Short mmCIF file of C-alpha atoms and ligand atoms in Angstrom, two decimals:
data_model
loop_
_atom_site.label_atom_id
_atom_site.label_comp_id
_atom_site.label_asym_id
_atom_site.label_seq_id
_atom_site.Cartn_x
_atom_site.Cartn_y
_atom_site.Cartn_z
CA MET A 25 137.33 75.43 91.56
CA SER A 26 140.47 73.39 91.28
CA GLN A 27 139.20 70.29 89.45
CA PRO A 28 136.11 71.35 87.49
CA GLU A 29 136.29 68.40 85.09
CA THR A 30 135.63 65.90 87.85
CA GLN A 31 132.92 67.92 89.52
CA LEU A 32 129.72 65.97 89.91
CA LEU A 33 126.44 67.42 88.81
CA LYS A 34 123.74 67.60 91.41
CA VAL A 35 120.53 65.83 90.45
CA VAL A 36 117.31 67.22 91.89
CA ASP A 37 113.71 66.09 91.88
CA ALA A 38 111.84 69.20 90.75
CA PHE A 39 109.05 68.38 93.21
CA ASP A 40 111.53 69.32 95.93
CA LEU A 41 112.25 72.78 94.54
CA ASP A 42 110.60 75.93 95.85
CA ASP A 43 107.09 76.88 94.75
CA GLU A 44 108.21 79.39 92.14
CA LEU A 45 110.59 76.98 90.44
CA ARG A 46 108.03 74.18 90.58
CA SER A 47 105.39 76.35 88.97
CA LEU A 48 107.80 77.29 86.17
CA LEU A 49 109.24 73.81 85.52
CA ARG A 50 105.90 71.99 86.06
CA PRO A 51 107.42 68.54 86.75
CA GLY A 52 105.24 65.60 85.80
CA GLU A 53 102.56 67.77 84.17
CA MET A 54 101.03 66.84 80.85
CA VAL A 55 101.33 69.16 77.87
CA ARG A 56 99.96 68.77 74.37
CA ASP A 57 102.04 68.89 71.24
CA ALA A 58 100.98 70.45 67.92
CA GLN A 59 99.09 67.26 67.03
CA GLY A 60 97.21 67.18 70.32
CA ARG A 61 99.21 64.26 71.73
CA ARG A 62 99.98 64.49 75.43
CA HIS A 63 103.46 64.25 76.93
CA ARG A 64 104.60 64.25 80.54
CA LEU A 65 107.16 66.94 81.45
CA PRO A 66 110.44 65.82 83.00
CA ARG A 67 110.92 65.70 86.72
CA TYR A 68 114.66 65.16 87.29
CA PHE A 69 117.02 68.01 86.61
CA TYR A 70 120.68 68.89 86.88
CA GLU A 71 121.19 71.83 89.17
CA ILE A 72 123.85 74.12 87.75
CA GLU A 73 125.39 76.22 90.50
CA SER A 74 127.03 78.93 88.45
CA HIS A 75 127.93 80.16 85.01
CA GLU A 76 131.43 78.85 85.65
CA THR A 77 130.07 75.36 86.33
CA ALA A 78 128.01 75.46 83.13
CA VAL A 79 131.03 76.45 81.07
CA GLN A 80 133.36 73.93 82.66
CA THR A 81 131.02 70.93 82.57
CA ARG A 82 131.68 68.95 79.40
CA LEU A 83 128.85 66.60 78.42
CA THR A 84 130.90 65.19 75.55
CA PRO A 85 134.34 66.08 74.20
CA HIS A 86 132.92 68.92 72.08
CA PHE A 87 129.79 70.05 73.90
CA GLY A 88 129.71 71.98 77.14
CA LEU A 89 126.61 72.15 79.31
CA ASN A 90 126.46 75.94 78.80
CA GLU A 91 125.73 75.50 75.08
CA PHE A 92 122.38 73.91 75.89
CA ILE A 93 121.08 76.63 78.21
CA LEU A 94 121.61 79.78 76.16
CA VAL A 95 118.37 81.77 76.36
CA ASP A 96 117.28 85.37 76.04
CA LEU A 97 114.45 87.31 77.69
CA LYS A 98 111.90 84.84 76.32
CA GLU A 99 112.84 82.54 79.21
CA ALA A 100 111.36 83.21 82.67
CA ALA A 101 113.59 85.56 84.65
CA ARG A 102 113.95 83.15 87.59
CA LEU A 103 115.14 80.40 85.26
CA GLN A 104 117.92 82.60 83.96
CA GLN A 105 119.38 82.99 87.44
CA PHE A 106 121.76 80.49 88.96
CA PRO A 107 121.31 77.91 90.20
CA ARG A 108 119.79 76.91 86.89
CA TYR A 109 118.03 73.69 85.97
CA VAL A 110 118.15 71.47 82.91
CA PRO A 111 116.46 68.07 82.46
CA CYS A 112 118.93 65.20 82.83
CA ALA A 113 118.23 63.93 79.30
CA VAL A 114 120.43 66.76 78.00
CA ARG A 115 123.33 64.33 78.29
CA LEU A 116 121.78 62.02 75.70
CA LEU A 117 121.14 64.88 73.32
CA ALA A 118 124.79 65.87 73.63
CA PHE A 119 125.81 62.30 72.85
CA TYR A 120 123.83 62.33 69.59
CA LEU A 121 125.11 65.79 68.65
CA GLU A 122 128.63 64.56 69.16
CA GLN A 123 127.92 61.74 66.66
CA PHE A 124 126.41 64.29 64.29
CA ARG A 125 129.50 66.45 64.60
CA THR A 126 131.67 63.47 63.70
CA VAL A 127 129.60 62.66 60.60
CA VAL A 128 129.57 66.22 59.24
CA GLN A 129 133.19 66.72 60.26
CA SER A 130 132.52 70.24 61.52
CA SER A 131 131.64 72.03 64.69
CA ALA A 132 127.90 72.45 65.35
CA HIS A 133 126.69 75.66 67.01
CA ILE A 134 123.45 75.77 68.97
CA ALA A 135 121.38 78.95 68.66
CA VAL A 136 120.24 81.15 71.54
CA ASN A 137 116.89 79.65 72.69
CA GLY A 138 117.89 76.61 70.61
CA GLY A 139 118.63 74.21 73.46
CA TYR A 140 116.57 73.70 76.62
CA ARG A 141 113.44 75.84 76.86
CA SER A 142 111.35 75.52 79.99
CA PRO A 143 107.54 75.24 79.85
CA ALA A 144 107.54 78.92 80.94
CA HIS A 145 109.60 80.01 77.92
CA LYS A 146 107.63 82.22 75.54
CA MET A 147 108.30 79.81 72.66
CA SER A 148 106.82 76.91 74.66
CA THR A 149 103.24 77.28 73.49
CA GLU A 150 102.92 73.56 72.80
CA ALA A 151 105.05 70.58 73.73
CA THR A 152 108.33 70.25 71.85
CA PRO A 153 111.35 68.17 72.80
CA HIS A 154 113.13 71.44 73.66
CA MET A 155 111.13 71.34 76.92
CA TRP A 156 112.71 67.95 77.64
CA ALA A 157 116.22 69.19 76.78
CA THR A 158 116.26 66.64 73.98
CA ALA A 159 116.30 69.07 71.03
CA ALA A 160 118.87 71.45 69.62
CA ASP A 161 118.55 74.10 66.94
CA VAL A 162 121.86 74.28 65.13
CA TYR A 163 122.24 77.50 63.17
CA ARG A 164 125.84 77.12 62.07
CA ILE A 165 127.89 74.10 61.05
CA GLY A 166 131.57 74.86 60.64
CA ALA A 167 131.59 78.05 58.55
CA ASN A 168 128.12 77.42 57.10
CA ILE A 169 125.30 79.62 58.37
CA LEU A 170 122.22 77.50 57.69
CA LYS A 171 119.92 79.58 55.53
CA THR A 172 119.28 77.72 52.29
CA LYS A 173 116.90 74.85 51.63
CA GLU A 174 119.69 72.87 50.04
CA MET A 175 121.98 73.17 53.03
CA ILE A 176 119.32 72.50 55.64
CA GLU A 177 118.12 69.41 53.77
CA LYS A 178 121.64 68.12 53.41
CA PHE A 179 122.33 68.34 57.16
CA ASN A 180 118.84 67.08 58.04
CA GLU A 181 119.60 63.98 56.04
CA ALA A 182 122.96 63.52 57.75
CA ALA A 183 121.22 63.74 61.15
CA GLU A 184 118.43 61.34 60.21
CA ASP A 185 120.88 58.81 58.82
CA LEU A 186 122.62 58.68 62.20
CA SER A 187 119.85 56.94 64.10
CA GLU A 188 116.17 56.03 64.03
CA ASP A 189 115.94 57.93 67.32
CA ILE A 190 116.60 61.27 65.65
CA SER A 191 113.93 63.54 64.22
CA VAL A 192 114.44 66.77 62.29
CA LEU A 193 112.11 69.50 61.05
CA PRO A 194 111.69 69.82 57.28
CA TYR A 195 112.68 73.00 55.52
CA GLY A 196 109.88 75.57 55.56
CA HIS A 197 108.75 78.88 57.00
CA VAL A 198 106.26 77.99 59.74
CA THR A 199 107.86 78.33 63.19
CA GLY A 200 107.57 75.12 65.18
CA ARG A 201 106.45 73.01 62.18
CA ASN A 202 109.53 73.45 60.04
CA ALA A 203 112.67 75.54 59.90
CA ASP A 204 114.32 77.90 57.45
CA ASP A 205 117.33 79.14 59.43
CA HIS A 206 118.47 76.14 61.42
CA VAL A 207 118.63 72.37 61.64
CA HIS A 208 116.42 71.09 64.45
CA ILE A 209 117.70 67.79 65.82
CA ASP A 210 115.75 65.99 68.50
CA VAL A 211 115.67 62.58 70.13
CA CYS A 212 111.92 62.63 70.90
CA TYR A 213 110.32 63.10 74.31
CA LEU A 214 112.99 61.31 76.20
CA THR A 215 113.09 61.37 79.97
CA LEU A 216 116.19 60.30 81.82
CA ILE A 217 115.94 59.01 85.36
CA PRO A 218 119.40 59.02 86.90
CA ARG A 219 120.37 55.80 88.60
CA GLU A 220 121.04 57.69 91.81
CA ILE A 221 117.33 58.52 92.08
CA SER A 222 114.78 56.30 93.77
CA GLU A 223 111.37 56.56 92.12
CA ASP A 224 109.41 54.69 94.76
CA ARG A 225 107.94 57.67 96.49
CA MET A 226 105.00 59.97 96.26
CA GLU A 227 105.21 63.34 94.63
CA GLN A 228 104.66 65.19 97.87
CA PRO A 229 107.74 66.20 99.80
CA GLN A 230 108.46 63.68 102.50
CA GLU A 231 110.61 63.91 105.55
CA ASN A 232 113.62 61.77 106.31
CA ARG A 233 114.77 61.19 102.83
CA PRO A 234 117.60 62.61 100.80
CA ARG A 235 116.44 65.64 98.83
CA PHE A 236 118.92 65.21 96.00
CA ALA A 237 121.67 63.01 94.70
CA PHE A 238 124.93 63.51 92.93
CA GLU A 239 125.78 61.73 89.75
CA GLU A 240 128.10 58.82 90.07
CA ARG A 241 131.51 59.39 88.65
CA ARG A 242 131.97 58.69 84.97
CA ARG A 243 133.31 55.27 84.17
CA ARG A 244 136.71 56.58 83.15
CA GLU A 245 137.07 58.54 86.36
CA ARG A 246 136.16 55.50 88.44
CA ARG A 247 138.79 53.50 86.60
CA ALA A 248 141.55 56.00 87.24
CA PRO A 249 144.09 54.50 89.60
CA ALA A 250 143.86 55.65 93.16
CA PRO A 251 146.78 57.79 94.34
CA PRO A 252 149.42 55.68 96.04
CA PRO A 253 149.06 55.54 99.80
CA GLU A 254 151.41 57.75 101.67
CA ILE A 255 154.14 55.62 103.08
CA VAL A 256 155.35 56.65 106.44
CA LYS A 257 158.65 55.07 107.17
CA ALA A 258 159.26 53.95 110.65
CA GLU A 259 162.41 55.29 112.11
ZN1 ZN B 304 113.89 73.21 67.47
#
């Protein structure tokens, strides 16, 4: 891979994936959260070809795509194999984490199983924004391992002050309801529909249509001057 930084991510409609992947990712299905409210699972995913691609794809200056897909054996085996899939909204989460990082003036480290968790993940017993790739569990900020109530509340406050869009979990010991060893930052049940995708079709596979799209180039890349044309001098 000669120019990984300009590589475009492939966007797929999960309805077009094979049966196994579809049954694990459950695009468009409704799931209930802890309060019994229903939420529709995301449908559009980035397809990540390889570990190398995940490491080399920067979502923001300080967050690589790989940081959001660290899982252990709690994730379905098929979803740990490349190509891997992550809902497109992960880019927005990274944007907010980058702002958070600026405010706290330290690096923020996402825990294993603390980024995207598919609906098949063992921790996905009820809907959480982790299943939308819009939540991150940060276990370390700079040199601080987040263990104390004081520290977690301090960073929770910093996250909440950033934007009305951000939610955190209060300090406490009940998994899923609150947190005692990390700061959970989420931007709600946010679904991102890439502009390259056309939504005007049924959920059944159809013939004669593109099965995926590639992201358009980032603004800065589009603005980069084109290489000068090769000038061939006439004799
Ligand atoms: Zn969390």
